[in-house]
Coordinates of C-alpha atoms in Angstrom, one line a residue:
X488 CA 0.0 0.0 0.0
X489 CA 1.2 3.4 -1.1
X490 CA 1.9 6.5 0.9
X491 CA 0.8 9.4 -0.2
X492 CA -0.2 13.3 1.1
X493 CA -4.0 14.2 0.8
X494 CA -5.8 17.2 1.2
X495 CA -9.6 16.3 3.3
X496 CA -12.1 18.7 4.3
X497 CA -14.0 18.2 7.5
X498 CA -16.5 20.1 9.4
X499 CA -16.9 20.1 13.4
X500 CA -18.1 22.0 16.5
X501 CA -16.4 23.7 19.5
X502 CA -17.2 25.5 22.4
X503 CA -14.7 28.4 21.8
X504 CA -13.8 30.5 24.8
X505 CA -14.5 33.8 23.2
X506 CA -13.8 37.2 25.4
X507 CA -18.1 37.3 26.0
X508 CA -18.4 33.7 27.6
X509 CA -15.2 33.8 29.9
X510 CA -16.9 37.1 31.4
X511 CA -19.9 35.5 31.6
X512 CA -18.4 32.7 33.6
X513 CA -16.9 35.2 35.6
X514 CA -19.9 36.9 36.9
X515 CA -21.4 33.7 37.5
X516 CA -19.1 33.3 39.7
X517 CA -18.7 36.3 41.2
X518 CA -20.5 37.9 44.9
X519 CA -22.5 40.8 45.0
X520 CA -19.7 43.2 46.5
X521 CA -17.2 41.5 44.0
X522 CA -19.8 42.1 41.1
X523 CA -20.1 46.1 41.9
X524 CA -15.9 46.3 41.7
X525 CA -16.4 44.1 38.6
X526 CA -19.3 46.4 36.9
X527 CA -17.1 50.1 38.2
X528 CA -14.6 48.8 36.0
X529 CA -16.5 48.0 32.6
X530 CA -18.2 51.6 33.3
X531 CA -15.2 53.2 33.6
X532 CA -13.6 51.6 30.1
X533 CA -17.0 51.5 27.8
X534 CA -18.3 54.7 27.3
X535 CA -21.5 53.4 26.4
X536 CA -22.5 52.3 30.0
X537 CA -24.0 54.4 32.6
X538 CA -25.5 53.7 36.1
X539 CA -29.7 55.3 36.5
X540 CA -32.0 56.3 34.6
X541 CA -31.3 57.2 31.0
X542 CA -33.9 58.3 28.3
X543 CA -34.6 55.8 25.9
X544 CA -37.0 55.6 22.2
X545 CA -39.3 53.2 21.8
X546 CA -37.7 50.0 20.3
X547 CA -34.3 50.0 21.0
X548 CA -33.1 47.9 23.7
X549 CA -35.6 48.4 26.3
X550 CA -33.6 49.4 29.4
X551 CA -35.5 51.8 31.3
X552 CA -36.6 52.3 34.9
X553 CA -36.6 49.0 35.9
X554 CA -33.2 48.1 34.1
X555 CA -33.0 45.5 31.0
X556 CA -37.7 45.0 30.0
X557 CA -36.3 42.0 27.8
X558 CA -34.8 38.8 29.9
X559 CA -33.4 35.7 28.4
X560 CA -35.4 32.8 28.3
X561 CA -32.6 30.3 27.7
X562 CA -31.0 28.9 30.3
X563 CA -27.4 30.0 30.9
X564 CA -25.9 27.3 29.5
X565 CA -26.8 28.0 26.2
X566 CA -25.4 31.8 26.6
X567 CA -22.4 30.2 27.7
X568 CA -22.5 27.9 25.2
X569 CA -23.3 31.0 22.6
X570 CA -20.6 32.9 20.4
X571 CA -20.9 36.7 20.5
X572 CA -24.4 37.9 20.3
X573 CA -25.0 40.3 17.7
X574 CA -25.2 44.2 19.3
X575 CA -28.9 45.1 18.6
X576 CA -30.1 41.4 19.4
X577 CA -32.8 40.9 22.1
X578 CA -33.2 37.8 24.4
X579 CA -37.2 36.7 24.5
X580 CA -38.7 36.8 27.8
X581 CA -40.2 33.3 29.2
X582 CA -43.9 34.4 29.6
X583 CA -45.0 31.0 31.1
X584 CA -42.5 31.1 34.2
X585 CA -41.7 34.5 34.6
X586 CA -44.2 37.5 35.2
X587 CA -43.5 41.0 37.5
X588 CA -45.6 42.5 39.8
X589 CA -44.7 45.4 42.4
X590 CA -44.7 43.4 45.3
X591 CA -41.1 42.9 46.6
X592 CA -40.3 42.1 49.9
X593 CA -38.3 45.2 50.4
X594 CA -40.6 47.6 48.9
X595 CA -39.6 49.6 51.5
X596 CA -36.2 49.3 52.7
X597 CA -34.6 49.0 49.1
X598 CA -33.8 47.8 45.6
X599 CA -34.6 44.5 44.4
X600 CA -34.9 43.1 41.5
X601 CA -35.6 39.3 39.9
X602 CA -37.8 38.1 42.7
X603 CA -39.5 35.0 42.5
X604 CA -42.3 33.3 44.8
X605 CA -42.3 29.6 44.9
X606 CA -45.9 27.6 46.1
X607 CA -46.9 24.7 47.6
X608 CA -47.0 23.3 44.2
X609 CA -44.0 24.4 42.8
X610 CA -45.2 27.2 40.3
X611 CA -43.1 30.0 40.3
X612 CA -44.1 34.1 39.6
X613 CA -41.9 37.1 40.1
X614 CA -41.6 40.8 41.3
X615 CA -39.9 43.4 41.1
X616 CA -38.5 46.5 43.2
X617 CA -36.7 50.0 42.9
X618 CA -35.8 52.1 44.8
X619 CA -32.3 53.4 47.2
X620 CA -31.6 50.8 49.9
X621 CA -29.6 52.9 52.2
X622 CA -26.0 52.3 53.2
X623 CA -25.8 50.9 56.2
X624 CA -22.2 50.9 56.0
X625 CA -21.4 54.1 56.1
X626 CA -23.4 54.4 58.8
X627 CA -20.9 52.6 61.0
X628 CA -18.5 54.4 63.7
X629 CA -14.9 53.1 63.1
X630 CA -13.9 51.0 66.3
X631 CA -11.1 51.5 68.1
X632 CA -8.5 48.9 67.8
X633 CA -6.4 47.3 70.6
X634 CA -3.2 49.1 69.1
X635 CA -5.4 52.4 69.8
X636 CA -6.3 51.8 73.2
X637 CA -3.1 50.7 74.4
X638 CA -1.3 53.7 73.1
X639 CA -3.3 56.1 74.0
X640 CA -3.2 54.8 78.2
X641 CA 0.9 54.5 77.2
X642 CA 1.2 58.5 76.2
X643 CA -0.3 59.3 79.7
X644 CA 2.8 57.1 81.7
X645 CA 4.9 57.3 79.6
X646 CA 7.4 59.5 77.5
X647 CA 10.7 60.3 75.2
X648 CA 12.8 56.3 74.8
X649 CA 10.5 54.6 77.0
X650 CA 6.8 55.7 74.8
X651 CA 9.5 54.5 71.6
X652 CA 9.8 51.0 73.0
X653 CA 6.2 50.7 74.3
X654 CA 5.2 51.9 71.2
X655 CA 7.4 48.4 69.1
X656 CA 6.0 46.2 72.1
X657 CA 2.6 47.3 71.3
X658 CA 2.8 46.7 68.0
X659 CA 3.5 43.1 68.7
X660 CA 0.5 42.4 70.5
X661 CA -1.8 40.4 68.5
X662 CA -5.7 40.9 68.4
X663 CA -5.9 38.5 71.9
X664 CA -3.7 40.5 73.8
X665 CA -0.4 38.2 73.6
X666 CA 3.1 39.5 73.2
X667 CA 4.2 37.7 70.1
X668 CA 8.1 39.0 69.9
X669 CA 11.0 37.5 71.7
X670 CA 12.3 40.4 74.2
X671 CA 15.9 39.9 73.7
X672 CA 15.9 40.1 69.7
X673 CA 13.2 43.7 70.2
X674 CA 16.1 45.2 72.3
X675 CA 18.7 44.3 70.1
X676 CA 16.7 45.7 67.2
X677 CA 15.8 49.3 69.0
X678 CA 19.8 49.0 70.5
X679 CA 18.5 49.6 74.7
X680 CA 18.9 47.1 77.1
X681 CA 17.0 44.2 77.6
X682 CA 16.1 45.2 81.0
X683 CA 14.6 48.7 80.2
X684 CA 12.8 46.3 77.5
X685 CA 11.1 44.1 80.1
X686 CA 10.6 47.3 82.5
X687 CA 8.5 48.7 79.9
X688 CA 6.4 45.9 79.1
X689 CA 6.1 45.0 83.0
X690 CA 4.4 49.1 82.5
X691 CA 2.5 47.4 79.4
X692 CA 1.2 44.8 81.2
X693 CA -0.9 47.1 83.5
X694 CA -2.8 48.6 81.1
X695 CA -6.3 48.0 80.1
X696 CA -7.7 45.3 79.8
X697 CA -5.8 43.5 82.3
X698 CA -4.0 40.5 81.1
X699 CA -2.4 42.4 77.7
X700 CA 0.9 42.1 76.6
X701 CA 1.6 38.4 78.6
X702 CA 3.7 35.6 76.8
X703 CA 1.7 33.2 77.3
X704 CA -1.7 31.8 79.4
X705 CA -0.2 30.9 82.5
X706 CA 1.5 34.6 82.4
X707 CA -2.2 36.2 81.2
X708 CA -4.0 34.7 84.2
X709 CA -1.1 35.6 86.3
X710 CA -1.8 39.2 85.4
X711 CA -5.3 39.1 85.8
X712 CA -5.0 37.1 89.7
X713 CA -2.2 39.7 90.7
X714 CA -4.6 43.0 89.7
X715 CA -7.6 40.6 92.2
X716 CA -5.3 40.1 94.9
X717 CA -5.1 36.2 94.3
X718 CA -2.0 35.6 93.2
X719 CA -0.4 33.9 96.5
X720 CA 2.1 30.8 96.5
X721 CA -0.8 28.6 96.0
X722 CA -2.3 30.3 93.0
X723 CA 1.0 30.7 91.3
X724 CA 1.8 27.0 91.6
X725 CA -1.8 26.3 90.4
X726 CA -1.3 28.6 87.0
X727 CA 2.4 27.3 86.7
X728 CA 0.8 23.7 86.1
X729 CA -2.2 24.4 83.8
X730 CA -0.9 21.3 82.7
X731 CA -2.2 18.7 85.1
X732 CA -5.8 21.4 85.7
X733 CA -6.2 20.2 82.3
X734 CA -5.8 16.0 82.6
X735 CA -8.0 16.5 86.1
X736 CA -4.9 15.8 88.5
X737 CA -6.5 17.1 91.1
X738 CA -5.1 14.9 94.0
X739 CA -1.4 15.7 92.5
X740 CA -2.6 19.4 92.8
X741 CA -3.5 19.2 96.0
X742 CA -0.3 18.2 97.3
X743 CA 1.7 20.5 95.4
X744 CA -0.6 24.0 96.1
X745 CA -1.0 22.8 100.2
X746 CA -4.2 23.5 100.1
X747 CA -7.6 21.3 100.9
X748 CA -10.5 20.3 98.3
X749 CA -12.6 23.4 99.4
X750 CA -9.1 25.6 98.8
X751 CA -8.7 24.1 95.7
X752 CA -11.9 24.4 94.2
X753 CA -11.9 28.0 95.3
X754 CA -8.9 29.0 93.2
X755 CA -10.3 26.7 90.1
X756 CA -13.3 29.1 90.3
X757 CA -11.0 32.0 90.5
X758 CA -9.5 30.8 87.3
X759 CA -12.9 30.3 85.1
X760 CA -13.2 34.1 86.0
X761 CA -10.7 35.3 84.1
X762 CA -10.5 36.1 80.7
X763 CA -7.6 34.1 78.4
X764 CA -8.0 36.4 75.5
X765 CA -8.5 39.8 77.1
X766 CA -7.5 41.7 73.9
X767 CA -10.6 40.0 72.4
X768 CA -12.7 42.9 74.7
X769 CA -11.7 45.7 72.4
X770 CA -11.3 44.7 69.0
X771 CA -8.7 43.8 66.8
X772 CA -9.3 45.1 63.8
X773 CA -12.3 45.8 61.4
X774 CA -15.6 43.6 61.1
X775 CA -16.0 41.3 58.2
X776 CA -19.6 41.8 57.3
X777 CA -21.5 39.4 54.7
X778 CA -24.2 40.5 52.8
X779 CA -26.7 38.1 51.2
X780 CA -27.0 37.8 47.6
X781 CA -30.3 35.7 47.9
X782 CA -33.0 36.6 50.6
X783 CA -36.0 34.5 51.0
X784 CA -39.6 34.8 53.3
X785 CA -42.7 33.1 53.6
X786 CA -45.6 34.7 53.0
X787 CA -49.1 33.0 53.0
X788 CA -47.8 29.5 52.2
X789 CA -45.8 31.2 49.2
X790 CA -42.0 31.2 49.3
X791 CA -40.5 34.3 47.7
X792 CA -37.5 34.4 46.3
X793 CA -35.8 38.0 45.5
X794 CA -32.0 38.4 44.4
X795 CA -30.3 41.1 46.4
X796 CA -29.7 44.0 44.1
X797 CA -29.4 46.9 46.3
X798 CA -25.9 46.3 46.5
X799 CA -25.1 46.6 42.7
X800 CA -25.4 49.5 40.4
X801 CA -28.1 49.8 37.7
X802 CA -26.1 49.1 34.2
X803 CA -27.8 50.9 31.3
X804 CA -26.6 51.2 27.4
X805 CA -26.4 54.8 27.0
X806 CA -28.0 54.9 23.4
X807 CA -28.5 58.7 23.4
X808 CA -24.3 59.2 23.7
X809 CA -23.9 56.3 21.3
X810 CA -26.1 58.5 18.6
X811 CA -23.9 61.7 19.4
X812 CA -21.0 59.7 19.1
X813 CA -21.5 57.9 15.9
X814 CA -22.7 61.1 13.9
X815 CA -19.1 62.3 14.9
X816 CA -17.1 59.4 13.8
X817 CA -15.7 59.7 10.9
X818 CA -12.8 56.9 10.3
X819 CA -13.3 53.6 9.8
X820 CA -11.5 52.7 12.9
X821 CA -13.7 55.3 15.0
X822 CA -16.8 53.1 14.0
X823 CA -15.4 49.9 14.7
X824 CA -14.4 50.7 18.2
X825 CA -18.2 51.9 18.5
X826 CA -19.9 49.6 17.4
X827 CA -17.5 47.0 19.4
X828 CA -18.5 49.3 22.5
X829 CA -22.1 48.7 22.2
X830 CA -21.8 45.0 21.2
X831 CA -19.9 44.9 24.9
X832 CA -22.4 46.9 26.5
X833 CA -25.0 44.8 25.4
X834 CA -24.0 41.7 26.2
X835 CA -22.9 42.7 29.6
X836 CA -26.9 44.1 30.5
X837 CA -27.8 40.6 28.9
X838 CA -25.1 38.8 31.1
X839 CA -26.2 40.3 34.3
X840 CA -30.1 39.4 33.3
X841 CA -29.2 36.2 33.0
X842 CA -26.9 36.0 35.9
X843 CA -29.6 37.4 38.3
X844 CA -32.2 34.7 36.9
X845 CA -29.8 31.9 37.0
X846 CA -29.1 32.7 40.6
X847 CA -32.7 32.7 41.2
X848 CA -33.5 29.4 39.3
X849 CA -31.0 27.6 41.6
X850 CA -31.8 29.0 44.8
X851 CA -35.5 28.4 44.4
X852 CA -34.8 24.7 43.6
X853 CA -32.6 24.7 46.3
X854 CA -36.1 25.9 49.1
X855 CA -38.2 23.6 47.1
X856 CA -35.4 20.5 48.1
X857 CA -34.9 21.8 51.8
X858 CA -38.1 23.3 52.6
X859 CA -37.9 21.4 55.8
X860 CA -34.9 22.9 56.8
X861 CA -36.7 26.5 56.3
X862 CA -39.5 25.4 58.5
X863 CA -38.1 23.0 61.1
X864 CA -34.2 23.7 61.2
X865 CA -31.3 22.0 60.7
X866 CA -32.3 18.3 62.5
X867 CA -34.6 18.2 58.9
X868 CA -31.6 19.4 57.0
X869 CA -31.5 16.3 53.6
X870 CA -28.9 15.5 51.4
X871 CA -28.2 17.7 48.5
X872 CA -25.8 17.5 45.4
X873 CA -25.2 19.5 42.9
X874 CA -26.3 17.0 40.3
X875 CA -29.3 16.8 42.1
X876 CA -30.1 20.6 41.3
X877 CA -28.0 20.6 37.8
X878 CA -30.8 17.8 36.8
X879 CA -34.2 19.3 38.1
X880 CA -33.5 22.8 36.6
X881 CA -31.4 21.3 33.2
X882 CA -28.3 23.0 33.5
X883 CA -24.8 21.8 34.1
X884 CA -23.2 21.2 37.6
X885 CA -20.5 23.5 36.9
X886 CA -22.8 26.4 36.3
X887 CA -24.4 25.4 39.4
X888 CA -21.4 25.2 41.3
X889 CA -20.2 28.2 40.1
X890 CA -23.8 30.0 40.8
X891 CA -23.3 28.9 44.6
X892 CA -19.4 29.7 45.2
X893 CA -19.1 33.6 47.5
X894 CA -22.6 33.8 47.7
X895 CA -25.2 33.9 50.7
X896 CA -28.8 32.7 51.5
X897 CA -30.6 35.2 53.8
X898 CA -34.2 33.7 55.5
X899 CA -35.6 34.0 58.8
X900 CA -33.0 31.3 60.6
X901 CA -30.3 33.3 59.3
X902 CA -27.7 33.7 56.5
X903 CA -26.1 30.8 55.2
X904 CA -24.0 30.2 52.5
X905 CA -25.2 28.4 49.3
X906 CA -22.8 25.8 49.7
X907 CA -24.4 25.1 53.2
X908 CA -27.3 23.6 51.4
X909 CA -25.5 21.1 50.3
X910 CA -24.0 18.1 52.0
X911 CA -23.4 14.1 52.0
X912 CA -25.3 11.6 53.2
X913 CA -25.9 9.3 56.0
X914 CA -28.4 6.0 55.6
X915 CA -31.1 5.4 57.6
X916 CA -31.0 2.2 59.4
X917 CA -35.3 1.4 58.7
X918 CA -34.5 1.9 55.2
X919 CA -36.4 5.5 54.9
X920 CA -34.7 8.4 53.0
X921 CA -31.6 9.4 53.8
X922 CA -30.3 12.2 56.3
X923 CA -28.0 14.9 55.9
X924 CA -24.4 15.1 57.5
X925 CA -25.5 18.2 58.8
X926 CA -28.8 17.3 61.0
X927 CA -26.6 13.9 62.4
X928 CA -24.3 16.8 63.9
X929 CA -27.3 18.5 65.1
X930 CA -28.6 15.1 66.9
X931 CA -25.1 14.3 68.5
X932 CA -24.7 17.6 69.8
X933 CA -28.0 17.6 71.0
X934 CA -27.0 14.3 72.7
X935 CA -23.9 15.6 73.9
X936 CA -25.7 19.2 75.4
X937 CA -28.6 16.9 77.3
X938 CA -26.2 13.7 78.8
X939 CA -26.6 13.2 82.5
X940 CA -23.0 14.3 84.0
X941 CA -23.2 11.0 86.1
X942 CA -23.7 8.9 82.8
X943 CA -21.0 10.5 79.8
X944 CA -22.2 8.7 76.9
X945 CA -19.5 7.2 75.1
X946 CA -19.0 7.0 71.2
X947 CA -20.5 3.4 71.2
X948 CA -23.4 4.7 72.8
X949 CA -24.0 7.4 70.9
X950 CA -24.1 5.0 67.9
X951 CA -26.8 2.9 69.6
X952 CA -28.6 6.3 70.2
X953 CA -28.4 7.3 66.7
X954 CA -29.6 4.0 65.3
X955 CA -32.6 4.0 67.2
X956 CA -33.8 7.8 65.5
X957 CA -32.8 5.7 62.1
X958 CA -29.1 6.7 61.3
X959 CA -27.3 3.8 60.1
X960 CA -23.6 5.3 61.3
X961 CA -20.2 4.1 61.9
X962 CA -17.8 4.5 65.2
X963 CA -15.6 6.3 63.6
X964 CA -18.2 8.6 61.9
X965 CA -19.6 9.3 64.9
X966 CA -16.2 10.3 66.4
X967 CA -15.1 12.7 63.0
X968 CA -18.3 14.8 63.8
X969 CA -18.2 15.1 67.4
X970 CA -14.9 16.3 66.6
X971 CA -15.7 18.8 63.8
X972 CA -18.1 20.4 66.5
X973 CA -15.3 20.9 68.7
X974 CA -16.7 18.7 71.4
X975 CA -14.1 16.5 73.3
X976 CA -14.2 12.8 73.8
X977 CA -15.9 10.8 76.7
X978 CA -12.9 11.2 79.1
X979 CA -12.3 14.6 78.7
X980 CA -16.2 15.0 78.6
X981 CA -16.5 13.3 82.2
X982 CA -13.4 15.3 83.6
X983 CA -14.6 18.8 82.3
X984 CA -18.1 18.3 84.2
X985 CA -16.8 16.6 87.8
X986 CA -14.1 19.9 88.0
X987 CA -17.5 21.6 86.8
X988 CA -19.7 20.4 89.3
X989 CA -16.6 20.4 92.0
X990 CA -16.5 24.4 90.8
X991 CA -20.0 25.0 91.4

């Protein structure tokens, strides 16, 4: 058989990652707060967008009052899956699913938009608000930090070298109130001697709150028992051997402190007074506030859905500038950069239409699979992928992973995050439906809060417990959550609640 070069002509299909879908992937992906940086940015490069309300004729692209009239009835997938939409094309709006009414659950507190409520039987309709949500944030006071507070009780003691050094010791304190520099290496550093260094922080350490600047715990509650008087021989062998407080030695304790049961259980109270992260009273630093992108209510046996647009700007195609600007260009270069301007600009509006609905889509299939956790709590919390919701709404999981990633669920028992939804699996033992990993923690720490302290139920036992409200779960299992809520084992269990009840 002969070798020979050929020429063939085939034809095939690719999802190319154009400019328009990897920024649409983006602000699927993307919070609220990150969304508004996101959207500051495109205003400030296209021209062509504008935030408010802009003046528009009748038949262009529809963007008035209430932002884009005309939403996309596909799902996102497809405008994923799309190349780049041409500039004056429209996406048709759904009219069997989708309809808008003025009845938004924030009518009056703010803006927002995409709302939808969800029935008993699954049927979906949707609102709409406007309006200026005000900004909380600004409406903050800036707190004073620990750094602040320290120095400003420092300036009235001290002066000149000594303010200098208390000032590099300060800065060392961490939001808890612990010194976290070695001593020897700060004087070396500032060139004074180490013991004007550790006369300056013994001067530190009796400022407010009491217990700041210490090395260590056994130093902090040191602190805080000399400033109460307490801190005699006994005490300060007591603190010196945290240690053995902590395994229960309390016979060992005894003998080493030369003082009674009574004594002894007198000091242990002493300790459980005082505070092992004092710093923690004032503040270290500036609160990390969430804001939901999702909030949902009940209202007459109708969920409603709303996406939280208050927080983002209302991006409009400025068609009035466009005309001004396209009777002035000239060039053919001018009138390609233009028209490439408003082809952006449009599919940006489109993007964020669709983003807004997408986000909606999920999180309402998301009540409709854990509407026992909106009405009961967590115990009633079921097992969710997201397969489960990629299949009932016909879209891919990784647009619905990428719909729940930085983004928060607000409803009456709180604000979670989307992700919270969604967890693994535990079998029942009778053969029912399955339980979440989520309400099995809930039922062991229930356990764990309500055990009689005469009767510590061990791991086993809670095992046998669990079976018997129809968790099929392993030892081990059982163990790896108990953990994850930060609760201790049996032993330590049964020793925290006899020095508890010897305490009390």
């Amino acid at each position: 058989m002969a070798l020979a070069p050929r020429l063939d002509l085939r034809q095939s299909q690719s999802l190319v990652m154009t400019p328009q879908l990897q920024q649409a992937i983006k602000l699927l992906t993307l919070s609220n707060l990150e969304l508004e940086t996101f959207i500051s940015d495109e205003i400030e490069k296209n021209p062509l967008l504008d935030t408010g309300d802009i003046s528009t004729e009748s038949g262009e692209s529809g963007d008035g009052d209430d932002g884009p009239s005309e939403a996309a009835a596909q799902g996102s997938d497809e405008i994923l899956s799309s190349g780049p939409a041409e500039s004056e094309s429209t996406l048709d709006m759904q009219g069997d699913t989708d309809s808008f009414s003025n009845n938004s659950l924030s009518d009056s507190d703010g803006a927002l938009d995409g709302q939808l409520g969800l029935n008993g039987s699954g049927s979906s309709s949707g609102s709409s608000a406007s309006g200026d949500a005000p900004d909380f944030e600004n409406m903050l006071v800036a707190e004073i930090t620990l750094t602040d507070h320290l120095m400003d009780q420092a300036g009235a003691v001290l002066s000149g070298m000594d303010l200098f050094v208390a000032q590099h010791i300060i800065d060392q304190i961490d939001e808890c109130g612990y010194l976290q520099a070695d001593l020897l290496e700060l004087a070396q550093r500032l060139n004074v001697g180490l013991a004007d260094v550790e006369r300056i922080l013994g001067v530190v350490q009796t400022l407010d709150p009491v217990g700041v600047g210490a090395r260590d715990l056994a130093e902090c509650l040191a602190l805080q028992a000399r400033d109460a008087d307490r801190y005699d021989p006994a005490m300060e062998r007591l603190i010196e051997n945290l240690d053995l407080l902590a395994k229960g030695a309390l016979p060992q304790l005894k003998r080493m402190c030369g003082v009674d049961d009574e004594d002894l259980m007198d000091m242990i109270s002493e300790l459980r007074n005082y505070d092992p992260k004092p710093g923690c009273k004032i503040g270290g630093g500036a609160v990390q506030s969430v804001v939901p992108d999702v909030f949902i209510a009940e209202r007459a046996g109708r969920w409603i859905i709303e996406v939280n647009s208050a927080t983002l700007p209302k991006v409009l195609v400025n068609r009035t500038y466009y005309s001004e600007l396209k009777d002035g260009a000239q060039d053919k270069q001018s009138k390609e950069w233009l028209n490439e301007c408003l082809a952006d600009a449009n599919w940006l509006v489109k993007a964020l239409d669709q983003r807004q609905r997408t986000i909606v889509k999920v999180a309402t299939e998301i009540v409709k699979q854990q509407e026992e956790f909106f009405h009961k709590g967590v115990a009633h919390l079921r097992p969710l992928t997201l397969k489960n919701i990629a299949e009932k709404i016909e879209m891919h999981e990784s647009t619905v992973s990428r719909v729940t990633s930085n983004k928060y669920l607000s409803c009456s028992r709180g604000t979670f995050e989307l992700k919270y939804f969604f967890t693994s699996g535990i079998q029942s033992s009778t053969g029912g439906e399955a339980a979440s990993a989520e309400a099995v923690k809930s039922h062991i720490k229930s356990l764990i809060d309500n055990e009689d302290p005469k009767k510590i139920l061990s791991d086993d036992k809670l095992v046998t417990l669990l079976k018997t409200k129809g968790f099929d779960i392993a030892r081990r299992t059982v163990a790896k959550y108990r953990e994850a809520l930060g609760m201790g084992s049996s032993v330590q269990r049964r020793r925290q609640k006899a020095l508890e009840g010897k305490a009390a």
